[in-house]
C-alpha cells in the first residue's frame, strides 16, 4: 500500500498530482518514497479518470536525490539498489500511457535532477534549480541523467554540468531546454494545475500514441520512425478522437475530447 506520508496524491479535473512529501529532507528519496511513487504511477495509469500526472515536491525542494542518511546499512549493492528502485520508476514515467508533468518547485539534485528531466513536460518555479550533484560525492550520474541531459544540451555542456556540479537556475534552464515554462513562485501551484488541465482536455489516445512514437524515435533511425508513424497513425485514424476532431473543424466549433471511455 502507498504510504500517504511520503507521497501525497490528489486528483482534480483529470489531473492527478503526486507530491513527494519529505519536505524536511528536501524530499530526498528513501525506499518507501520510491516504492510509493511507483505504486501511485501504476494506479494513475490504470485509472480512466486520470488524464495527466503531475509529479512535484512538498515544501521548498523538489527532490534532493538519494537520502544520504539512508544509504549505509540498507544492504545490497549500488547497482542492485538502482535496478530495484530508481530504474523501474524512471521506466514507469517514460512508459506511462499519459503525459507526465514534472513540476519542479525547488532544488532538484542528483537522482532528483534526473527525475525532473524525465517528465514529458517540465514546468519550473522561478526559484527552482537543478544540480547534477553526483560527482560531489564521487558518484556517476544515474536515473537517466546520462541519457536525458546530452540530448538536451549536447555532450560538452552535459559533461561540464556533471563534472563541476554547478547549479542551473530557472532562466538558464529555460534557455537550455531543460524546461518548457517558468512560472512565478507565488502562483506556481495554480499555474501548473491550469497548464495540466489544458493538457487533460487534449485527445488522450493521440497523446498516448505520440509519446510512444517519440520515445521510440529517440533511439531509432528515420526509416524506423516512418514505419512506426504509419502504424500508429492507423490506430489514431481509427479512433473516435479523429472523427471528433474533423467533425468539430467542419462545424467550426471546439473539439470535445473528454469522454468516459478512452
Ligand atoms: C538531505 C539531502 C539528501 C539527506 C538535503 N539526503 N538529507 C545515490 C546512491 C545510491 C544509489 C542510487 O543513486 C544515488 C543517486 C543520488 O541521488 S546521489 C546524490 C544524492 N544527493 C546529494 O548529494 C544532494 C545533497 N544535498 C545537497 O547538496 C544540498 O542539500 C542541496 C544543494 C540539495 C540543497 O542545499 P540547501 O538548499 O542549502 O539545503 P540544505 O543542504 O540545508 O538541506 C536542507 C535539509 O535537507 C538538511 O537537513 P538539516 O537537518 O540540516 O536541516 C539536509 O541535510 C537535508 N538534505 N539533501 N540527499
CSV table of C-alpha atoms and ligand atoms in Angstrom, one decimal:
chain,number,residue,atom,x,y,z
A,1,UNK,CA,0.0,0.0,0.0
A,2,UNK,CA,1.1,3.5,-0.7
A,3,UNK,CA,2.2,5.5,2.4
A,4,UNK,CA,0.4,8.8,2.2
A,5,UNK,CA,3.1,10.3,4.3
A,6,UNK,CA,5.8,10.0,1.7
A,7,UNK,CA,3.8,10.7,-1.5
A,8,UNK,CA,0.6,12.8,-1.2
A,9,UNK,CA,-1.8,12.3,-4.0
A,10,UNK,CA,-4.9,14.2,-5.1
A,11,UNK,CA,-7.0,14.4,-8.3
A,12,UNK,CA,-8.7,17.5,-9.8
A,13,UNK,CA,-10.2,17.8,-13.3
A,14,UNK,CA,-8.4,14.8,-14.7
A,15,UNK,CA,-5.1,15.8,-13.2
A,16,UNK,CA,-3.5,13.5,-10.6
A,17,UNK,CA,-0.9,15.4,-8.6
A,18,UNK,CA,1.7,13.3,-6.7
A,19,UNK,CA,3.7,15.4,-4.3
A,20,UNK,CA,6.9,13.9,-2.8
A,21,UNK,CA,6.4,14.5,0.8
A,22,UNK,CA,9.6,14.6,2.9
A,23,UNK,CA,10.0,18.3,3.0
A,24,UNK,CA,12.4,18.4,6.0
A,25,UNK,CA,14.9,16.5,3.7
A,26,UNK,CA,14.1,18.4,0.6
A,27,UNK,CA,12.2,15.3,-0.5
A,28,UNK,CA,15.3,13.2,-0.6
A,29,UNK,CA,14.3,9.7,-1.7
A,30,UNK,CA,14.3,6.7,0.5
A,31,UNK,CA,12.9,3.2,-0.5
A,32,UNK,CA,9.5,4.0,0.9
A,33,UNK,CA,9.2,7.1,-1.2
A,34,UNK,CA,10.4,5.4,-4.4
A,35,UNK,CA,8.1,2.4,-3.9
A,36,UNK,CA,5.1,4.7,-3.1
A,37,UNK,CA,5.7,6.9,-6.2
A,38,UNK,CA,5.9,3.8,-8.4
A,39,UNK,CA,2.7,2.4,-7.0
A,40,UNK,CA,1.0,5.8,-7.5
A,41,UNK,CA,2.1,5.9,-11.1
A,42,UNK,CA,0.8,2.5,-11.7
A,43,UNK,CA,-2.5,3.4,-10.2
A,44,UNK,CA,-2.7,6.6,-12.2
A,45,UNK,CA,-2.0,4.7,-15.4
A,46,UNK,CA,-4.9,2.3,-14.7
A,47,UNK,CA,-7.4,5.0,-13.7
A,48,UNK,CA,-9.5,6.2,-16.6
A,49,UNK,CA,-10.4,9.4,-14.7
A,50,UNK,CA,-6.7,10.4,-14.8
A,51,UNK,CA,-5.6,12.1,-18.0
A,52,UNK,CA,-2.4,13.8,-16.8
A,53,UNK,CA,0.0,13.1,-14.0
A,54,UNK,CA,1.9,15.8,-12.2
A,55,UNK,CA,5.0,15.0,-10.0
A,56,UNK,CA,6.1,17.8,-7.7
A,57,UNK,CA,7.6,18.3,-4.3
A,58,UNK,CA,6.2,19.4,-0.9
A,59,UNK,CA,7.9,22.3,0.8
A,60,UNK,CA,10.9,24.3,-0.7
A,61,UNK,CA,12.6,21.4,-2.5
A,62,UNK,CA,11.6,19.2,-5.5
A,63,UNK,CA,13.9,16.2,-4.7
A,64,UNK,CA,17.5,16.2,-3.3
A,65,UNK,CA,18.2,12.8,-4.7
A,66,UNK,CA,19.0,9.7,-2.7
A,67,UNK,CA,18.6,10.2,1.0
A,68,UNK,CA,22.2,10.1,2.1
A,69,UNK,CA,21.2,9.2,5.6
A,70,UNK,CA,19.5,6.1,4.3
A,71,UNK,CA,22.4,4.6,2.3
A,72,UNK,CA,24.6,2.9,4.8
A,73,UNK,CA,23.2,-0.2,6.3
A,74,UNK,CA,20.4,-0.6,3.7
A,75,UNK,CA,22.1,-3.7,2.3
A,76,UNK,CA,22.5,-4.5,-1.4
A,77,UNK,CA,24.9,-3.1,-3.9
A,78,UNK,CA,24.6,0.3,-5.7
A,79,UNK,CA,23.5,-1.5,-8.9
A,80,UNK,CA,21.0,-3.7,-7.1
A,81,UNK,CA,19.6,-0.5,-5.5
A,82,UNK,CA,19.2,1.2,-8.8
A,83,UNK,CA,17.8,-1.8,-10.6
A,84,UNK,CA,15.3,-2.5,-7.8
A,85,UNK,CA,14.0,1.0,-7.1
A,86,UNK,CA,15.1,4.0,-9.2
A,87,UNK,CA,15.3,2.4,-12.7
A,88,UNK,CA,11.8,0.9,-12.6
A,89,UNK,CA,10.5,4.3,-11.6
A,90,UNK,CA,12.1,6.2,-14.5
A,91,UNK,CA,10.9,3.5,-16.9
A,92,UNK,CA,7.4,3.8,-15.4
A,93,UNK,CA,7.4,7.5,-16.1
A,94,UNK,CA,8.7,7.2,-19.7
A,95,UNK,CA,6.3,4.2,-20.3
A,96,UNK,CA,3.2,5.8,-18.8
A,97,UNK,CA,0.4,6.0,-21.3
A,98,UNK,CA,-0.5,9.5,-20.1
A,99,UNK,CA,1.6,12.7,-20.1
A,100,UNK,CA,3.7,13.2,-17.0
A,101,UNK,CA,4.5,16.8,-15.9
A,102,UNK,CA,7.4,17.2,-13.6
A,103,UNK,CA,6.6,20.4,-11.7
A,104,UNK,CA,9.9,21.5,-10.3
A,105,UNK,CA,9.1,23.7,-7.3
A,106,UNK,CA,12.6,23.9,-5.8
A,107,UNK,CA,16.0,22.3,-5.9
A,108,UNK,CA,16.4,19.1,-8.0
A,109,UNK,CA,19.7,17.4,-7.2
A,110,UNK,CA,21.2,14.0,-8.1
A,111,UNK,CA,18.5,11.4,-8.8
A,112,UNK,CA,16.1,14.3,-8.2
A,113,UNK,CA,17.6,16.1,-11.2
A,114,UNK,CA,17.1,13.0,-13.3
A,115,UNK,CA,13.5,12.8,-12.1
A,116,UNK,CA,13.0,16.5,-13.0
A,117,UNK,CA,14.3,15.8,-16.6
A,118,UNK,CA,12.2,12.6,-17.0
A,119,UNK,CA,8.8,14.3,-17.5
A,120,UNK,CA,7.1,14.7,-20.8
A,121,UNK,CA,6.6,18.4,-19.9
A,122,UNK,CA,8.9,20.1,-17.4
A,123,UNK,CA,7.5,23.2,-15.6
A,124,UNK,CA,9.7,25.1,-13.2
A,125,UNK,CA,9.1,27.7,-10.5
A,126,UNK,CA,11.2,30.8,-10.8
A,127,UNK,CA,13.3,29.8,-7.7
A,128,UNK,CA,13.8,26.2,-8.9
A,129,UNK,CA,17.3,24.9,-9.7
A,130,UNK,CA,18.9,21.7,-10.9
A,131,UNK,CA,22.3,20.3,-9.8
A,132,UNK,CA,24.0,17.2,-11.3
A,133,UNK,CA,25.4,16.8,-7.9
A,134,UNK,CA,26.6,13.2,-8.2
A,135,UNK,CA,30.3,14.0,-8.6
A,136,UNK,CA,30.3,15.9,-5.3
A,137,UNK,CA,30.1,12.6,-3.6
A,138,UNK,CA,32.2,10.7,-6.1
A,139,UNK,CA,29.4,9.0,-8.0
A,140,UNK,CA,28.4,8.9,-11.6
A,141,UNK,CA,25.1,10.4,-12.8
A,142,UNK,CA,22.3,7.9,-12.7
A,143,UNK,CA,18.5,7.5,-13.1
A,144,UNK,CA,18.8,8.5,-16.8
A,145,UNK,CA,20.7,11.8,-16.5
A,146,UNK,CA,23.4,10.5,-18.8
A,147,UNK,CA,20.7,9.8,-21.4
A,148,UNK,CA,18.4,12.9,-20.9
A,149,UNK,CA,21.0,15.6,-20.5
A,150,UNK,CA,23.3,15.3,-23.5
A,151,UNK,CA,20.2,15.0,-25.7
A,152,UNK,CA,19.0,18.4,-24.4
A,153,UNK,CA,22.3,20.3,-24.1
A,154,UNK,CA,24.9,18.3,-26.0
A,155,UNK,CA,27.7,16.2,-24.7
A,156,UNK,CA,30.1,19.1,-23.7
A,157,UNK,CA,27.6,21.1,-21.6
A,158,UNK,CA,26.3,17.9,-20.0
A,159,UNK,CA,29.8,16.9,-19.1
A,160,UNK,CA,30.6,20.3,-17.6
A,161,UNK,CA,27.4,20.3,-15.6
A,162,UNK,CA,28.2,16.8,-14.3
A,163,UNK,CA,31.9,17.4,-13.6
A,164,UNK,CA,31.5,20.7,-11.8
A,165,UNK,CA,28.1,20.1,-10.3
A,166,UNK,CA,27.1,23.7,-10.9
A,167,UNK,CA,23.6,24.9,-10.1
A,168,UNK,CA,21.4,25.7,-13.1
A,169,UNK,CA,18.7,28.2,-12.3
A,170,UNK,CA,15.3,28.6,-14.0
A,171,UNK,CA,16.1,31.3,-16.6
A,172,UNK,CA,19.1,29.3,-17.8
A,173,UNK,CA,17.1,26.0,-17.7
A,174,UNK,CA,14.5,27.6,-20.0
A,175,UNK,CA,17.2,28.8,-22.4
A,176,UNK,CA,19.0,25.4,-22.4
A,177,UNK,CA,15.7,23.5,-22.9
A,178,UNK,CA,15.7,21.8,-19.5
A,179,UNK,CA,12.1,23.1,-19.0
A,180,UNK,CA,9.2,24.3,-21.1
A,181,UNK,CA,7.9,27.1,-18.9
A,182,UNK,CA,8.9,29.0,-15.8
A,183,UNK,CA,6.1,30.4,-13.5
A,184,UNK,CA,6.3,32.8,-10.6
A,185,UNK,CA,6.8,31.1,-7.2
A,186,UNK,CA,3.7,32.5,-5.6
A,187,UNK,CA,1.3,31.2,-8.3
A,188,UNK,CA,3.3,28.1,-9.2
A,189,UNK,CA,0.7,25.5,-7.9
A,190,UNK,CA,-2.2,27.2,-9.7
A,191,UNK,CA,-0.2,27.8,-12.9
A,192,UNK,CA,0.8,24.1,-13.0
A,193,UNK,CA,-2.8,23.0,-12.4
A,194,UNK,CA,-4.1,25.3,-15.2
A,195,UNK,CA,-1.4,24.0,-17.6
A,196,UNK,CA,-2.2,20.4,-16.7
A,197,UNK,CA,-5.9,20.9,-17.1
A,198,UNK,CA,-5.3,22.3,-20.6
A,199,UNK,CA,-3.3,19.2,-21.4
A,200,UNK,CA,-6.0,17.0,-19.9
A,201,UNK,CA,-8.5,18.4,-22.5
A,202,UNK,CA,-6.3,17.2,-25.4
A,203,UNK,CA,-7.0,13.9,-27.2
A,204,UNK,CA,-5.7,11.3,-24.7
A,205,UNK,CA,-5.3,8.5,-27.3
A,206,UNK,CA,-3.4,10.7,-29.7
A,207,UNK,CA,-1.1,11.9,-26.9
A,208,UNK,CA,-0.5,8.3,-25.8
A,209,UNK,CA,0.5,7.2,-29.3
A,210,UNK,CA,2.6,10.4,-29.7
A,211,UNK,CA,4.5,9.7,-26.6
A,212,UNK,CA,5.1,6.1,-27.8
A,213,UNK,CA,6.3,7.3,-31.2
A,214,UNK,CA,8.6,9.9,-29.8
A,215,UNK,CA,10.1,7.5,-27.2
A,216,UNK,CA,10.9,5.0,-30.0
A,217,UNK,CA,12.2,7.7,-32.3
A,218,UNK,CA,14.7,9.0,-29.7
A,219,UNK,CA,16.7,5.8,-30.2
A,220,UNK,CA,15.8,4.8,-33.7
A,221,UNK,CA,16.5,5.6,-37.4
A,222,UNK,CA,14.4,7.7,-39.7
A,223,UNK,CA,13.3,4.5,-41.5
A,224,UNK,CA,12.1,3.1,-38.2
A,225,UNK,CA,10.3,6.3,-37.3
A,226,UNK,CA,8.5,6.4,-40.7
A,227,UNK,CA,7.3,2.8,-40.2
A,228,UNK,CA,6.3,3.5,-36.7
A,229,UNK,CA,4.4,6.6,-37.6
A,230,UNK,CA,2.4,4.8,-40.3
A,231,UNK,CA,1.4,2.0,-37.8
A,232,UNK,CA,0.4,4.4,-35.1
A,233,UNK,CA,-1.4,6.7,-37.5
A,234,UNK,CA,-3.5,3.8,-38.5
A,235,UNK,CA,-4.5,3.3,-34.8
A,236,UNK,CA,-5.1,7.1,-34.3
A,237,UNK,CA,-7.1,7.4,-37.5
A,238,UNK,CA,-9.5,4.6,-36.4
A,239,UNK,CA,-10.1,6.2,-33.0
A,240,UNK,CA,-13.2,8.4,-32.3
A,241,UNK,CA,-10.9,11.3,-31.4
A,242,UNK,CA,-10.0,11.6,-35.1
A,243,UNK,CA,-13.7,11.7,-36.2
A,244,UNK,CA,-14.5,14.2,-33.5
A,245,UNK,CA,-11.6,16.5,-34.4
A,246,UNK,CA,-12.5,16.5,-38.1
A,247,UNK,CA,-16.2,17.0,-37.4
A,248,UNK,CA,-15.5,19.9,-35.0
A,249,UNK,CA,-13.3,21.5,-37.6
A,250,UNK,CA,-16.1,21.3,-40.3
A,251,UNK,CA,-18.7,22.6,-37.8
A,252,UNK,CA,-16.4,25.4,-36.8
A,253,UNK,CA,-16.6,24.5,-33.1
A,254,UNK,CA,-14.0,23.4,-30.4
A,255,UNK,CA,-13.4,19.6,-30.4
A,256,UNK,CA,-14.5,17.8,-27.2
A,257,UNK,CA,-12.0,15.1,-26.4
A,258,UNK,CA,-13.0,14.2,-22.9
A,259,UNK,CA,-15.4,11.2,-22.7
A,260,UNK,CA,-15.9,8.5,-20.2
A,261,UNK,CA,-14.2,5.8,-22.2
A,262,UNK,CA,-10.8,6.2,-24.0
B,1,LIG,C1,19.3,15.7,2.8
B,1,LIG,C2,19.7,15.5,1.4
B,1,LIG,C3,19.9,14.2,1.0
B,1,LIG,C4,19.5,13.5,3.2
B,1,LIG,C5,19.3,17.6,1.7
B,1,LIG,N1,19.9,13.2,1.9
B,1,LIG,N2,19.3,14.7,3.6
B,1,LIG,C6,22.9,7.6,-4.9
B,1,LIG,C7,23.3,6.5,-4.1
B,1,LIG,C8,22.8,5.1,-4.3
B,1,LIG,C9,22.1,4.7,-5.3
B,1,LIG,C10,21.2,5.5,-6.0
B,1,LIG,O1,21.5,6.6,-6.6
B,1,LIG,C11,22.1,7.7,-6.0
B,1,LIG,C12,21.8,8.9,-6.7
B,1,LIG,C13,21.8,10.2,-6.0
B,1,LIG,O2,20.9,10.8,-5.9
B,1,LIG,S1,23.4,10.7,-5.4
B,1,LIG,C14,23.0,12.4,-4.9
B,1,LIG,C15,22.5,12.5,-3.5
B,1,LIG,N3,22.1,13.8,-3.2
B,1,LIG,C16,23.0,14.7,-2.9
B,1,LIG,O3,24.2,14.5,-2.8
B,1,LIG,C17,22.5,16.1,-2.5
B,1,LIG,C18,22.8,16.5,-1.1
B,1,LIG,N4,22.2,17.8,-0.8
B,1,LIG,C19,22.7,19.0,-1.2
B,1,LIG,O4,23.7,19.1,-1.8
B,1,LIG,C20,22.0,20.2,-0.7
B,1,LIG,O5,21.2,19.8,0.4
B,1,LIG,C21,21.2,20.8,-1.8
B,1,LIG,C22,22.1,21.5,-2.8
B,1,LIG,C23,20.2,19.8,-2.5
B,1,LIG,C24,20.2,21.9,-1.2
B,1,LIG,O6,21.0,22.8,-0.4
B,1,LIG,P1,20.3,23.8,0.6
B,1,LIG,O7,19.2,24.5,-0.1
B,1,LIG,O8,21.4,24.6,1.2
B,1,LIG,O9,19.6,22.9,1.8
B,1,LIG,P2,20.4,22.1,2.9
B,1,LIG,O10,21.6,21.5,2.5
B,1,LIG,O11,20.4,22.9,4.2
B,1,LIG,O12,19.3,20.9,3.2
B,1,LIG,C25,18.1,21.0,4.0
B,1,LIG,C26,18.0,19.8,4.8
B,1,LIG,O13,17.8,18.7,3.9
B,1,LIG,C27,19.2,19.5,5.6
B,1,LIG,O14,18.9,18.9,6.8
B,1,LIG,P3,19.0,19.7,8.2
B,1,LIG,O15,18.6,18.7,9.2
B,1,LIG,O16,20.5,20.1,8.3
B,1,LIG,O17,18.1,20.9,8.1
B,1,LIG,C28,20.0,18.5,4.7
B,1,LIG,O18,20.8,17.6,5.4
B,1,LIG,C29,18.8,17.7,4.1
B,1,LIG,N5,19.1,17.1,2.9
B,1,LIG,N6,19.7,16.7,0.8
B,1,LIG,N7,20.2,13.9,-0.3
